[in-house]
């Protein structure tokens, strides 16, 4: 759970009380919309899904271009948006960056939409 | 649960296998992105939240303009996007339209982000 704890400044880590429990403040609405926008894009959804499906739940950008049928600059751009939103964790090792899902990030976003 | 059953053609009703269970198909990714885009907007998140907070979980557009500080045409535009995505149900009674959350819609979206 360390990855989640080390990115407290991101939308995914900070956001929010459940949508249907209390009226969302304007500030929380802004923050949660920003988080949802990061994932509300077909290629980014597929990237998250492909990373989650890896045996060690981690993927190099070199593993991701072929399955989504896009070039590396475009894939890297999408990955950066997901990292900035706190959904993905980026780990540079040698020449490649490896991406994994921040533990708890998707669960927290889901819990704002609908409390368990 | 009737409202949910009568809108099978919407993104909220149709979508999808959980993101982290299997690699999302391009078609499911498109559909789920469309659903997330409908809610990934601060005013629309607040509208859903305000409707959920009503005593009978239903609100007239006339109750929604003041809390979000926007005019009726803008609020109606946001409400239409939420209705089209299958998040809200619209019921015209007399001169006003009343909006309620489609039962299960937010729960289904949350379950795609993170299975329970």
Coordinates of N, CA and C in Angstrom, one line a residue:
Chain A
X1 N 0.8 -1.2 0.0 CA 0.0 0.0 0.0 C 0.9 1.3 0.0
X2 N 2.2 1.1 -0.1 CA 3.1 2.2 0.0 C 2.9 3.2 -1.1
X3 N 2.6 2.7 -2.3 CA 2.5 3.6 -3.5 C 1.3 4.6 -3.3
X4 N 0.2 4.1 -2.7 CA -0.9 5.0 -2.5 C -0.6 6.0 -1.4
X5 N 0.2 5.6 -0.4 CA 0.5 6.5 0.6 C 1.5 7.6 0.2
X6 N 2.2 7.3 -0.8 CA 3.2 8.3 -1.2 C 2.7 9.3 -2.3
X7 N 1.5 9.2 -2.7 CA 1.0 10.1 -3.6 C -0.3 10.8 -3.1
X8 N -0.2 11.4 -1.9 CA -1.4 12.0 -1.3 C -1.9 13.2 -2.0
X9 N -1.1 13.8 -2.9 CA -1.5 15.1 -3.5 C -2.4 14.8 -4.8
X10 N -2.6 13.6 -5.2 CA -3.3 13.4 -6.4 C -4.8 13.3 -6.2
X11 N -5.5 13.5 -7.3 CA -7.0 13.4 -7.2 C -7.5 12.1 -6.7
X12 N -6.8 11.0 -7.1 CA -7.3 9.7 -6.6 C -7.1 9.5 -5.1
X13 N -6.0 10.0 -4.6 CA -5.8 9.8 -3.2 C -6.6 10.7 -2.3
X14 N -7.0 11.9 -2.8 CA -7.7 12.9 -1.9 C -9.2 12.8 -2.0
X15 N -9.7 12.3 -3.1 CA -11.1 12.4 -3.4 C -11.9 11.2 -2.9
X16 N -13.1 11.4 -2.4 CA -14.0 12.4 -2.0 C -15.0 11.6 -1.1
X17 N -16.0 12.3 -0.5 CA -17.1 11.6 0.2 C -18.0 11.1 -0.9
X18 N -18.7 10.0 -0.6 CA -19.6 9.4 -1.6 C -20.6 10.4 -2.1
X19 N -20.8 10.3 -3.4 CA -21.7 11.2 -4.2 C -23.1 11.2 -3.7
X20 N -23.6 10.1 -3.2 CA -25.0 9.9 -2.8 C -25.2 10.0 -1.3
X21 N -24.1 10.2 -0.6 CA -24.2 10.3 0.9 C -24.5 11.7 1.4
X22 N -23.8 12.7 0.8 CA -23.9 14.1 1.1 C -23.8 14.9 -0.2
X23 N -24.3 16.1 -0.1 CA -24.2 16.9 -1.3 C -22.7 17.2 -1.5
X24 N -22.1 16.9 -2.6 CA -20.7 17.1 -2.9 C -20.4 18.6 -2.9
X25 N -19.3 19.0 -2.2 CA -18.9 20.4 -2.3 C -18.4 20.7 -3.7
X26 N -18.4 22.0 -4.0 CA -17.9 22.4 -5.3 C -16.5 22.0 -5.5
X27 N -15.7 22.0 -4.4 CA -14.3 21.7 -4.5 C -14.1 20.2 -4.7
X28 N -14.9 19.3 -4.0 CA -14.8 17.9 -4.2 C -15.3 17.5 -5.6
X29 N -16.3 18.2 -6.1 CA -16.9 17.9 -7.4 C -15.8 18.2 -8.5
X30 N -15.1 19.3 -8.3 CA -14.0 19.6 -9.2 C -12.9 18.5 -9.2
X31 N -12.6 18.1 -8.0 CA -11.5 17.1 -7.9 C -11.9 15.7 -8.4
X32 N -13.1 15.3 -8.1 CA -13.6 14.0 -8.6 C -13.8 14.0 -10.1
X33 N -14.3 15.2 -10.6 CA -14.5 15.3 -12.1 C -13.1 15.1 -12.8
X34 N -12.1 15.7 -12.2 CA -10.7 15.6 -12.8 C -10.2 14.2 -12.8
X35 N -10.5 13.5 -11.7 CA -10.1 12.0 -11.6 C -10.9 11.2 -12.6
X36 N -12.2 11.4 -12.8 CA -13.0 10.7 -13.7 C -12.6 11.0 -15.1
X37 N -12.3 12.3 -15.4 CA -11.8 12.6 -16.8 C -10.6 11.9 -17.2
X38 N -9.7 11.6 -16.2 CA -8.5 10.9 -16.5 C -8.8 9.5 -17.0
X39 N -9.8 8.9 -16.5 CA -10.1 7.5 -17.0 C -11.2 7.4 -18.0
X40 N -11.9 8.6 -18.3 CA -13.1 8.6 -19.2 C -12.6 8.7 -20.6
X41 N -11.7 7.8 -21.0 CA -11.2 7.9 -22.4 C -10.9 6.4 -22.8
X42 N -11.4 6.0 -23.9 CA -11.3 4.5 -24.2 C -9.9 3.9 -24.2
X43 N -8.9 4.6 -24.8 CA -7.5 4.1 -24.7 C -7.0 4.0 -23.3
X44 N -7.3 5.0 -22.5 CA -6.8 5.0 -21.1 C -7.4 3.9 -20.3
X45 N -8.7 3.6 -20.6 CA -9.4 2.5 -19.9 C -8.7 1.2 -20.3
X46 N -8.4 1.0 -21.6 CA -7.8 -0.2 -22.0 C -6.4 -0.4 -21.5
X47 N -5.6 0.7 -21.4 CA -4.3 0.7 -20.8 C -4.4 0.2 -19.3
X48 N -5.3 0.7 -18.6 CA -5.4 0.3 -17.2 C -5.8 -1.2 -17.1
X49 N -6.7 -1.6 -18.0 CA -7.2 -2.9 -18.0 C -6.0 -3.9 -18.4
X50 N -5.2 -3.5 -19.4 CA -4.1 -4.4 -19.9 C -3.0 -4.5 -18.8
X51 N -2.8 -3.4 -18.1 CA -1.8 -3.4 -17.0 C -2.3 -4.3 -15.9
X52 N -3.6 -4.2 -15.6 CA -4.1 -5.1 -14.5 C -4.1 -6.6 -14.9
X53 N -4.1 -6.8 -16.2 CA -4.1 -8.2 -16.6 C -2.7 -8.9 -16.7
X54 N -1.7 -8.1 -16.5 CA -0.3 -8.6 -16.6 C -0.1 -9.5 -15.3
X55 N 0.7 -10.5 -15.5 CA 1.0 -11.5 -14.4 C 1.4 -10.8 -13.1
X56 N 2.3 -9.8 -13.3 CA 2.8 -9.1 -12.1 C 2.2 -7.7 -12.0
X57 N 1.0 -7.5 -12.7 CA 0.3 -6.3 -12.7 C 1.1 -5.1 -12.9
X58 N 2.1 -5.2 -13.8 CA 3.0 -4.1 -14.2 C 3.3 -4.3 -15.6
X59 N 3.4 -3.1 -16.3 CA 3.8 -3.2 -17.8 C 4.7 -2.1 -18.1
X60 N 5.6 -2.4 -19.1 CA 6.5 -1.4 -19.7 C 5.7 -0.8 -20.8
X61 N 6.0 0.5 -21.1 CA 5.3 1.1 -22.3 C 5.6 0.3 -23.5
X62 N 6.7 -0.4 -23.6 CA 7.0 -1.3 -24.7 C 6.1 -2.4 -24.9
X63 N 5.4 -2.8 -23.8 CA 4.4 -3.9 -23.9 C 3.0 -3.4 -24.3
X64 N 2.8 -2.0 -24.2 CA 1.5 -1.5 -24.3 C 1.1 -0.9 -25.7
X65 N 2.1 -0.6 -26.5 CA 1.8 0.0 -27.8 C 1.1 -0.9 -28.7
X66 N 1.5 -2.1 -28.8 CA 0.9 -3.1 -29.7 C -0.5 -3.4 -29.4
X67 N -0.9 -3.7 -28.1 CA -2.3 -4.1 -27.8 C -3.3 -2.9 -28.1
X68 N -2.8 -1.7 -27.9 CA -3.8 -0.6 -28.2 C -3.6 0.0 -29.6
X69 N -2.6 -0.5 -30.4 CA -2.4 -0.1 -31.8 C -2.1 1.4 -31.9
X70 N -1.3 1.9 -31.0 CA -0.9 3.3 -31.1 C 0.6 3.4 -30.9
X71 N 1.2 4.5 -31.3 CA 2.7 4.8 -31.2 C 3.0 5.1 -29.8
X72 N 4.3 5.0 -29.5 CA 4.8 5.2 -28.1 C 4.6 6.6 -27.6
X73 N 4.8 7.6 -28.3 CA 4.5 9.0 -27.8 C 3.0 9.1 -27.3
X74 N 2.1 8.6 -28.1 CA 0.7 8.7 -27.8 C 0.4 7.9 -26.5
X75 N 0.9 6.7 -26.5 CA 0.7 5.8 -25.3 C 1.3 6.5 -24.0
X76 N 2.5 7.0 -24.2 CA 3.2 7.7 -23.1 C 2.4 8.9 -22.6
X77 N 1.8 9.6 -23.5 CA 0.9 10.8 -23.1 C -0.3 10.3 -22.3
X78 N -1.0 9.2 -22.7 CA -2.1 8.7 -22.0 C -1.6 8.2 -20.6
X79 N -0.5 7.5 -20.6 CA 0.0 7.0 -19.3 C 0.3 8.2 -18.3
X80 N 0.9 9.2 -18.8 CA 1.2 10.4 -18.0 C -0.1 11.0 -17.3
X81 N -1.1 11.0 -18.1 CA -2.4 11.6 -17.5 C -2.9 10.7 -16.4
X82 N -2.7 9.4 -16.6 CA -3.2 8.4 -15.5 C -2.2 8.5 -14.3
X83 N -0.9 8.7 -14.5 CA 0.0 8.9 -13.4 C -0.3 10.2 -12.7
X84 N -0.6 11.3 -13.4 CA -0.9 12.6 -12.8 C -2.1 12.5 -11.9
X85 N -3.1 11.7 -12.4 CA -4.4 11.5 -11.6 C -4.2 10.6 -10.4
X86 N -3.1 9.9 -10.3 CA -2.9 9.0 -9.2 C -3.5 7.6 -9.4
X87 N -3.8 7.3 -10.7 CA -4.3 6.0 -11.0 C -3.1 5.0 -11.2
X88 N -2.1 5.5 -11.9 CA -1.0 4.6 -12.2 C 0.3 5.1 -11.4
X89 N 1.1 4.2 -11.1 CA 2.4 4.4 -10.5 C 3.5 4.2 -11.6
X90 N 4.5 5.1 -11.7 CA 5.5 4.9 -12.7 C 6.8 4.7 -12.0
X91 N 7.5 3.6 -12.5 CA 8.8 3.3 -11.9 C 9.8 3.1 -13.0
X92 N 10.8 4.0 -13.0 CA 11.8 4.0 -14.0 C 12.9 3.0 -13.6
X93 N 13.1 2.0 -14.5 CA 14.2 1.1 -14.2 C 15.0 0.9 -15.5
X94 N 16.3 1.3 -15.4 CA 17.1 1.2 -16.7 C 16.5 2.1 -17.7
X95 N 16.4 1.6 -18.9 CA 15.9 2.5 -20.0 C 14.4 2.6 -20.1
X96 N 13.7 1.7 -19.4 CA 12.2 1.7 -19.5 C 11.5 2.2 -18.3
X97 N 10.3 2.7 -18.5 CA 9.5 3.0 -17.3 C 8.4 1.9 -17.2
X98 N 8.2 1.5 -16.0 CA 7.2 0.4 -15.8 C 6.0 1.0 -15.0
X99 N 4.8 0.6 -15.4 CA 3.6 1.2 -14.9 C 2.8 0.1 -14.2
X100 N 2.3 0.5 -13.0 CA 1.4 -0.4 -12.2 C 0.2 0.4 -11.7
X101 N -0.8 -0.2 -11.3 CA -2.0 0.5 -10.8 C -1.7 0.8 -9.3
X102 N -1.9 2.1 -8.9 CA -1.8 2.5 -7.5 C -2.8 1.7 -6.7
X103 N -2.3 1.0 -5.7 CA -3.2 0.2 -4.9 C -4.3 1.0 -4.3
X104 N -5.5 0.6 -4.5 CA -6.7 1.3 -3.9 C -7.2 2.5 -4.7
X105 N -6.5 2.9 -5.8 CA -7.0 4.1 -6.5 C -8.4 3.8 -7.2
X106 N -8.5 2.7 -7.9 CA -9.8 2.4 -8.6 C -10.9 2.2 -7.6
X107 N -10.5 1.5 -6.5 CA -11.5 1.2 -5.4 C -12.0 2.5 -4.8
X108 N -11.1 3.5 -4.6 CA -11.6 4.8 -4.0 C -12.5 5.5 -5.0
X109 N -12.1 5.5 -6.3 CA -13.0 6.2 -7.2 C -14.4 5.5 -7.3
X110 N -14.4 4.2 -7.3 CA -15.7 3.5 -7.3 C -16.5 3.8 -6.1
X111 N -15.8 3.9 -4.9 CA -16.6 4.2 -3.7 C -17.2 5.6 -3.7
X112 N -16.6 6.5 -4.4 CA -17.3 7.9 -4.5 C -18.5 7.8 -5.3
X113 N -18.5 7.0 -6.4 CA -19.7 6.8 -7.3 C -20.8 6.1 -6.5
X114 N -20.4 5.1 -5.7 CA -21.3 4.3 -5.0 C -20.7 3.7 -3.8
X115 N -21.1 4.1 -2.6 CA -20.5 3.5 -1.4 C -20.8 2.1 -1.2
X116 N -19.9 1.3 -0.7 CA -20.1 -0.1 -0.5 C -21.1 -0.5 0.6
Chain B
X1 N -37.0 -1.1 -9.3 CA -35.9 -1.4 -10.2 C -36.5 -1.3 -11.7
X2 N -37.7 -0.9 -11.8 CA -38.3 -0.9 -13.2 C -37.6 0.1 -14.1
X3 N -37.2 1.3 -13.5 CA -36.6 2.3 -14.4 C -35.3 1.8 -15.0
X4 N -34.5 1.0 -14.3 CA -33.3 0.4 -14.8 C -33.6 -0.6 -15.9
X5 N -34.7 -1.3 -15.7 CA -35.0 -2.4 -16.7 C -35.6 -1.8 -18.0
X6 N -36.1 -0.6 -17.9 CA -36.7 0.0 -19.1 C -35.7 0.8 -20.0
X7 N -34.5 0.9 -19.5 CA -33.5 1.7 -20.3 C -32.3 0.8 -20.7
X8 N -32.5 -0.4 -21.3 CA -31.4 -1.2 -21.6 C -30.4 -0.7 -22.6
X9 N -30.9 0.3 -23.4 CA -30.0 0.8 -24.5 C -29.0 1.8 -24.1
X10 N -29.0 2.2 -22.8 CA -28.1 3.3 -22.4 C -26.7 2.7 -22.0
X11 N -25.7 3.6 -22.0 CA -24.4 3.1 -21.6 C -24.4 2.6 -20.2
X12 N -25.1 3.2 -19.3 CA -25.1 2.7 -17.9 C -25.7 1.3 -17.7
X13 N -26.7 1.0 -18.5 CA -27.4 -0.3 -18.4 C -26.6 -1.4 -19.1
X14 N -25.9 -1.1 -20.1 CA -25.2 -2.1 -20.9 C -23.8 -2.4 -20.5
X15 N -23.1 -1.5 -19.8 CA -21.7 -1.5 -19.6 C -21.3 -2.1 -18.3
X16 N -20.3 -2.8 -18.2 CA -19.3 -3.6 -18.9 C -18.7 -4.6 -17.9
X17 N -17.9 -5.4 -18.4 CA -17.1 -6.3 -17.4 C -16.1 -5.5 -16.7
X18 N -15.8 -5.9 -15.4 CA -14.9 -5.1 -14.6 C -13.5 -4.9 -15.3
X19 N -13.1 -3.7 -15.2 CA -11.8 -3.2 -15.8 C -10.6 -4.1 -15.5
X20 N -10.6 -4.5 -14.3 CA -9.4 -5.3 -13.8 C -9.6 -6.8 -13.8
X21 N -10.7 -7.2 -14.4 CA -10.9 -8.7 -14.4 C -10.4 -9.3 -15.7
X22 N -10.7 -8.6 -16.8 CA -10.3 -9.0 -18.1 C -9.9 -7.8 -18.9
X23 N -9.1 -8.0 -20.0 CA -8.8 -6.8 -20.8 C -10.1 -6.4 -21.5
X24 N -10.4 -5.1 -21.3 CA -11.6 -4.5 -21.8 C -11.5 -4.5 -23.3
X25 N -12.6 -4.9 -24.0 CA -12.7 -4.9 -25.4 C -12.7 -3.4 -25.9
X26 N -12.3 -3.1 -27.1 CA -12.4 -1.8 -27.6 C -13.8 -1.2 -27.5
X27 N -14.8 -2.1 -27.8 CA -16.2 -1.6 -27.8 C -16.6 -1.3 -26.4
X28 N -16.3 -2.2 -25.4 CA -16.6 -1.9 -24.0 C -15.9 -0.6 -23.5
X29 N -14.7 -0.4 -23.9 CA -13.9 0.7 -23.5 C -14.6 2.0 -24.0
X30 N -15.1 2.0 -25.2 CA -15.8 3.1 -25.8 C -17.1 3.4 -25.0
X31 N -17.8 2.4 -24.7 CA -19.1 2.5 -24.0 C -18.9 3.0 -22.6
X32 N -17.9 2.5 -21.9 CA -17.7 2.9 -20.5 C -17.1 4.3 -20.5
X33 N -16.2 4.6 -21.4 CA -15.7 6.0 -21.5 C -16.8 7.0 -21.6
X34 N -17.8 6.7 -22.5 CA -19.0 7.5 -22.7 C -19.8 7.7 -21.4
X35 N -19.9 6.7 -20.7 CA -20.6 6.7 -19.4 C -19.9 7.6 -18.4
X36 N -18.6 7.4 -18.3 CA -17.8 8.1 -17.4 C -17.7 9.6 -17.7
X37 N -17.7 9.9 -19.1 CA -17.6 11.3 -19.5 C -18.9 12.0 -19.1
X38 N -20.0 11.3 -19.1 CA -21.3 12.0 -18.7 C -21.2 12.5 -17.2
X39 N -20.5 11.7 -16.4 CA -20.4 12.2 -14.9 C -19.1 12.9 -14.6
X40 N -18.2 12.9 -15.6 CA -16.9 13.6 -15.3 C -16.9 15.1 -15.5
X41 N -17.8 15.7 -14.8 CA -18.0 17.2 -15.0 C -18.6 17.7 -13.7
X42 N -17.9 18.7 -13.1 CA -18.3 19.1 -11.7 C -19.8 19.4 -11.5
X43 N -20.4 20.2 -12.4 CA -21.8 20.5 -12.2 C -22.7 19.3 -12.3
X44 N -22.4 18.4 -13.2 CA -23.2 17.1 -13.3 C -23.0 16.3 -12.1
X45 N -21.8 16.2 -11.5 CA -21.6 15.4 -10.3 C -22.4 16.0 -9.2
X46 N -22.4 17.4 -9.1 CA -23.2 18.0 -8.0 C -24.7 17.8 -8.2
X47 N -25.2 17.9 -9.5 CA -26.6 17.6 -9.7 C -27.0 16.2 -9.3
X48 N -26.2 15.2 -9.6 CA -26.5 13.9 -9.1 C -26.6 13.8 -7.6
X49 N -25.6 14.5 -7.0 CA -25.5 14.5 -5.6 C -26.7 15.2 -4.9
X50 N -27.1 16.3 -5.5 CA -28.2 17.0 -4.9 C -29.5 16.2 -5.1
X51 N -29.7 15.6 -6.2 CA -30.9 14.8 -6.4 C -30.9 13.6 -5.4
X52 N -29.8 13.0 -5.2 CA -29.7 11.8 -4.3 C -30.0 12.3 -2.8
X53 N -29.7 13.6 -2.5 CA -29.9 14.1 -1.2 C -31.4 14.5 -0.9
X54 N -32.2 14.6 -1.9 CA -33.6 14.9 -1.7 C -34.3 13.9 -0.9
X55 N -35.3 14.3 -0.2 CA -36.0 13.4 0.7 C -36.6 12.2 -0.1
X56 N -37.2 12.5 -1.3 CA -37.8 11.4 -2.1 C -36.8 11.0 -3.3
X57 N -35.6 11.5 -3.2 CA -34.6 11.2 -4.2 C -35.0 11.6 -5.6
X58 N -35.7 12.7 -5.7 CA -36.2 13.2 -6.9 C -36.2 14.7 -6.9
X59 N -35.9 15.4 -8.0 CA -35.9 16.8 -8.0 C -36.3 17.4 -9.3
X60 N -37.0 18.5 -9.2 CA -37.5 19.3 -10.3 C -36.3 20.1 -10.8
X61 N -36.2 20.4 -12.1 CA -35.2 21.4 -12.5 C -35.3 22.7 -11.8
X62 N -36.5 23.0 -11.4 CA -36.7 24.3 -10.6 C -36.1 24.2 -9.2
X63 N -35.8 23.0 -8.7 CA -35.1 22.9 -7.4 C -33.6 22.9 -7.6
X64 N -33.1 22.8 -8.8 CA -31.6 22.5 -9.0 C -30.8 23.8 -9.5
X65 N -31.5 24.8 -10.0 CA -30.8 25.9 -10.6 C -30.1 26.7 -9.4
X66 N -30.8 26.9 -8.4 CA -30.2 27.8 -7.3 C -29.0 27.1 -6.6
X67 N -29.1 25.8 -6.2 CA -27.9 25.2 -5.6 C -26.6 25.1 -6.4
X68 N -26.8 25.0 -7.8 CA -25.6 25.0 -8.6 C -25.2 26.4 -9.2
X69 N -26.1 27.4 -8.9 CA -25.8 28.7 -9.4 C -25.8 28.9 -10.9
X70 N -26.6 28.2 -11.6 CA -26.6 28.3 -13.0 C -28.1 28.5 -13.5
X71 N -28.2 29.0 -14.7 CA -29.6 29.2 -15.3 C -30.2 27.9 -15.7
X72 N -31.5 27.9 -15.9 CA -32.3 26.7 -16.2 C -31.8 26.0 -17.5
X73 N -31.5 26.8 -18.6 CA -31.1 26.1 -19.9 C -29.8 25.3 -19.7
X74 N -28.9 25.9 -18.9 CA -27.6 25.2 -18.7 C -27.8 23.9 -17.8
X75 N -28.6 24.1 -16.8 CA -28.9 22.9 -15.9 C -29.7 21.8 -16.7
X76 N -30.6 22.3 -17.5 CA -31.4 21.3 -18.3 C -30.4 20.5 -19.3
X77 N -29.5 21.3 -19.9 CA -28.5 20.7 -20.8 C -27.7 19.6 -20.0
X78 N -27.2 19.9 -18.8 CA -26.5 18.9 -18.0 C -27.3 17.7 -17.7
X79 N -28.6 18.0 -17.3 CA -29.5 16.9 -17.0 C -29.8 16.0 -18.1
X80 N -29.9 16.5 -19.3 CA -30.1 15.7 -20.5 C -29.0 14.8 -20.8
X81 N -27.7 15.2 -20.6 CA -26.6 14.4 -20.8 C -26.6 13.2 -19.8
X82 N -27.0 13.5 -18.6 CA -27.1 12.4 -17.6 C -28.3 11.4 -17.9
X83 N -29.3 12.0 -18.4 CA -30.5 11.1 -18.8 C -30.0 10.2 -20.0
X84 N -29.4 10.8 -21.0 CA -28.9 10.1 -22.2 C -28.0 9.0 -21.8
X85 N -27.2 9.2 -20.8 CA -26.2 8.2 -20.4 C -26.8 7.1 -19.5
X86 N -28.1 7.3 -19.1 CA -28.8 6.3 -18.3 C -28.5 6.4 -16.8
X87 N -28.0 7.6 -16.4 CA -27.7 7.8 -15.0 C -29.0 8.4 -14.3
X88 N -29.7 9.3 -15.0 CA -30.9 9.9 -14.5 C -32.1 9.4 -15.3
X89 N -33.2 9.4 -14.5 CA -34.5 9.1 -15.2 C -35.3 10.4 -15.1
X90 N -36.0 10.7 -16.2 CA -36.8 11.9 -16.4 C -38.3 11.6 -16.4
X91 N -39.0 12.3 -15.6 CA -40.5 12.0 -15.6 C -41.2 13.4 -15.7
X92 N -41.9 13.5 -16.8 CA -42.6 14.8 -17.0 C -43.9 14.7 -16.3
X93 N -44.2 15.6 -15.4 CA -45.5 15.7 -14.7 C -46.0 17.1 -14.7
X94 N -47.1 17.4 -15.4 CA -47.6 18.7 -15.5 C -46.5 19.6 -16.3
X95 N -46.2 20.8 -15.7 CA -45.3 21.7 -16.4 C -43.9 21.3 -16.2
X96 N -43.6 20.6 -15.1 CA -42.2 20.3 -14.8 C -41.7 18.9 -15.1
X97 N -40.4 18.8 -15.3 CA -39.8 17.5 -15.4 C -39.1 17.2 -14.1
X98 N -39.3 15.9 -13.6 CA -38.7 15.5 -12.4 C -37.6 14.5 -12.7
X99 N -36.5 14.6 -12.0 CA -35.3 13.8 -12.2 C -35.0 12.9 -11.0
X100 N -34.7 11.7 -11.3 CA -34.3 10.7 -10.2 C -33.1 9.9 -10.7
X101 N -32.4 9.3 -9.8 CA -31.3 8.5 -10.2 C -31.8 7.1 -10.6
X102 N -31.4 6.6 -11.8 CA -31.8 5.3 -12.2 C -31.3 4.2 -11.3
X103 N -32.2 3.4 -10.7 CA -31.7 2.5 -9.7 C -30.6 1.6 -10.3
X104 N -29.5 1.5 -9.5 CA -28.4 0.6 -10.0 C -27.4 1.2 -10.9
X105 N -27.7 2.4 -11.5 CA -26.8 2.9 -12.5 C -25.4 3.3 -12.0
X106 N -25.3 4.0 -10.8 CA -24.0 4.4 -10.2 C -23.3 3.1 -9.7
X107 N -24.1 2.2 -9.2 CA -23.5 1.0 -8.7 C -22.8 0.2 -9.8
X108 N -23.5 0.1 -11.0 CA -22.9 -0.6 -12.1 C -21.6 0.1 -12.6
X109 N -21.7 1.4 -12.7 CA -20.4 2.1 -13.1 C -19.3 1.9 -12.1
X110 N -19.6 1.9 -10.8 CA -18.6 1.7 -9.8 C -18.0 0.3 -9.9
X111 N -18.9 -0.7 -10.2 CA -18.5 -2.1 -10.3 C -17.5 -2.3 -11.5
X112 N -17.6 -1.5 -12.5 CA -16.7 -1.7 -13.7 C -15.3 -1.2 -13.3
X113 N -15.3 0.0 -12.5 CA -14.0 0.5 -12.1 C -13.3 -0.5 -11.1
X114 N -14.2 -1.1 -10.2 CA -13.6 -2.0 -9.2 C -14.7 -3.0 -8.8
X115 N -14.5 -4.3 -9.2 CA -15.5 -5.3 -8.8 C -15.5 -5.4 -7.3
X116 N -16.7 -5.7 -6.8 CA -16.9 -5.8 -5.3 C -16.4 -7.2 -4.8

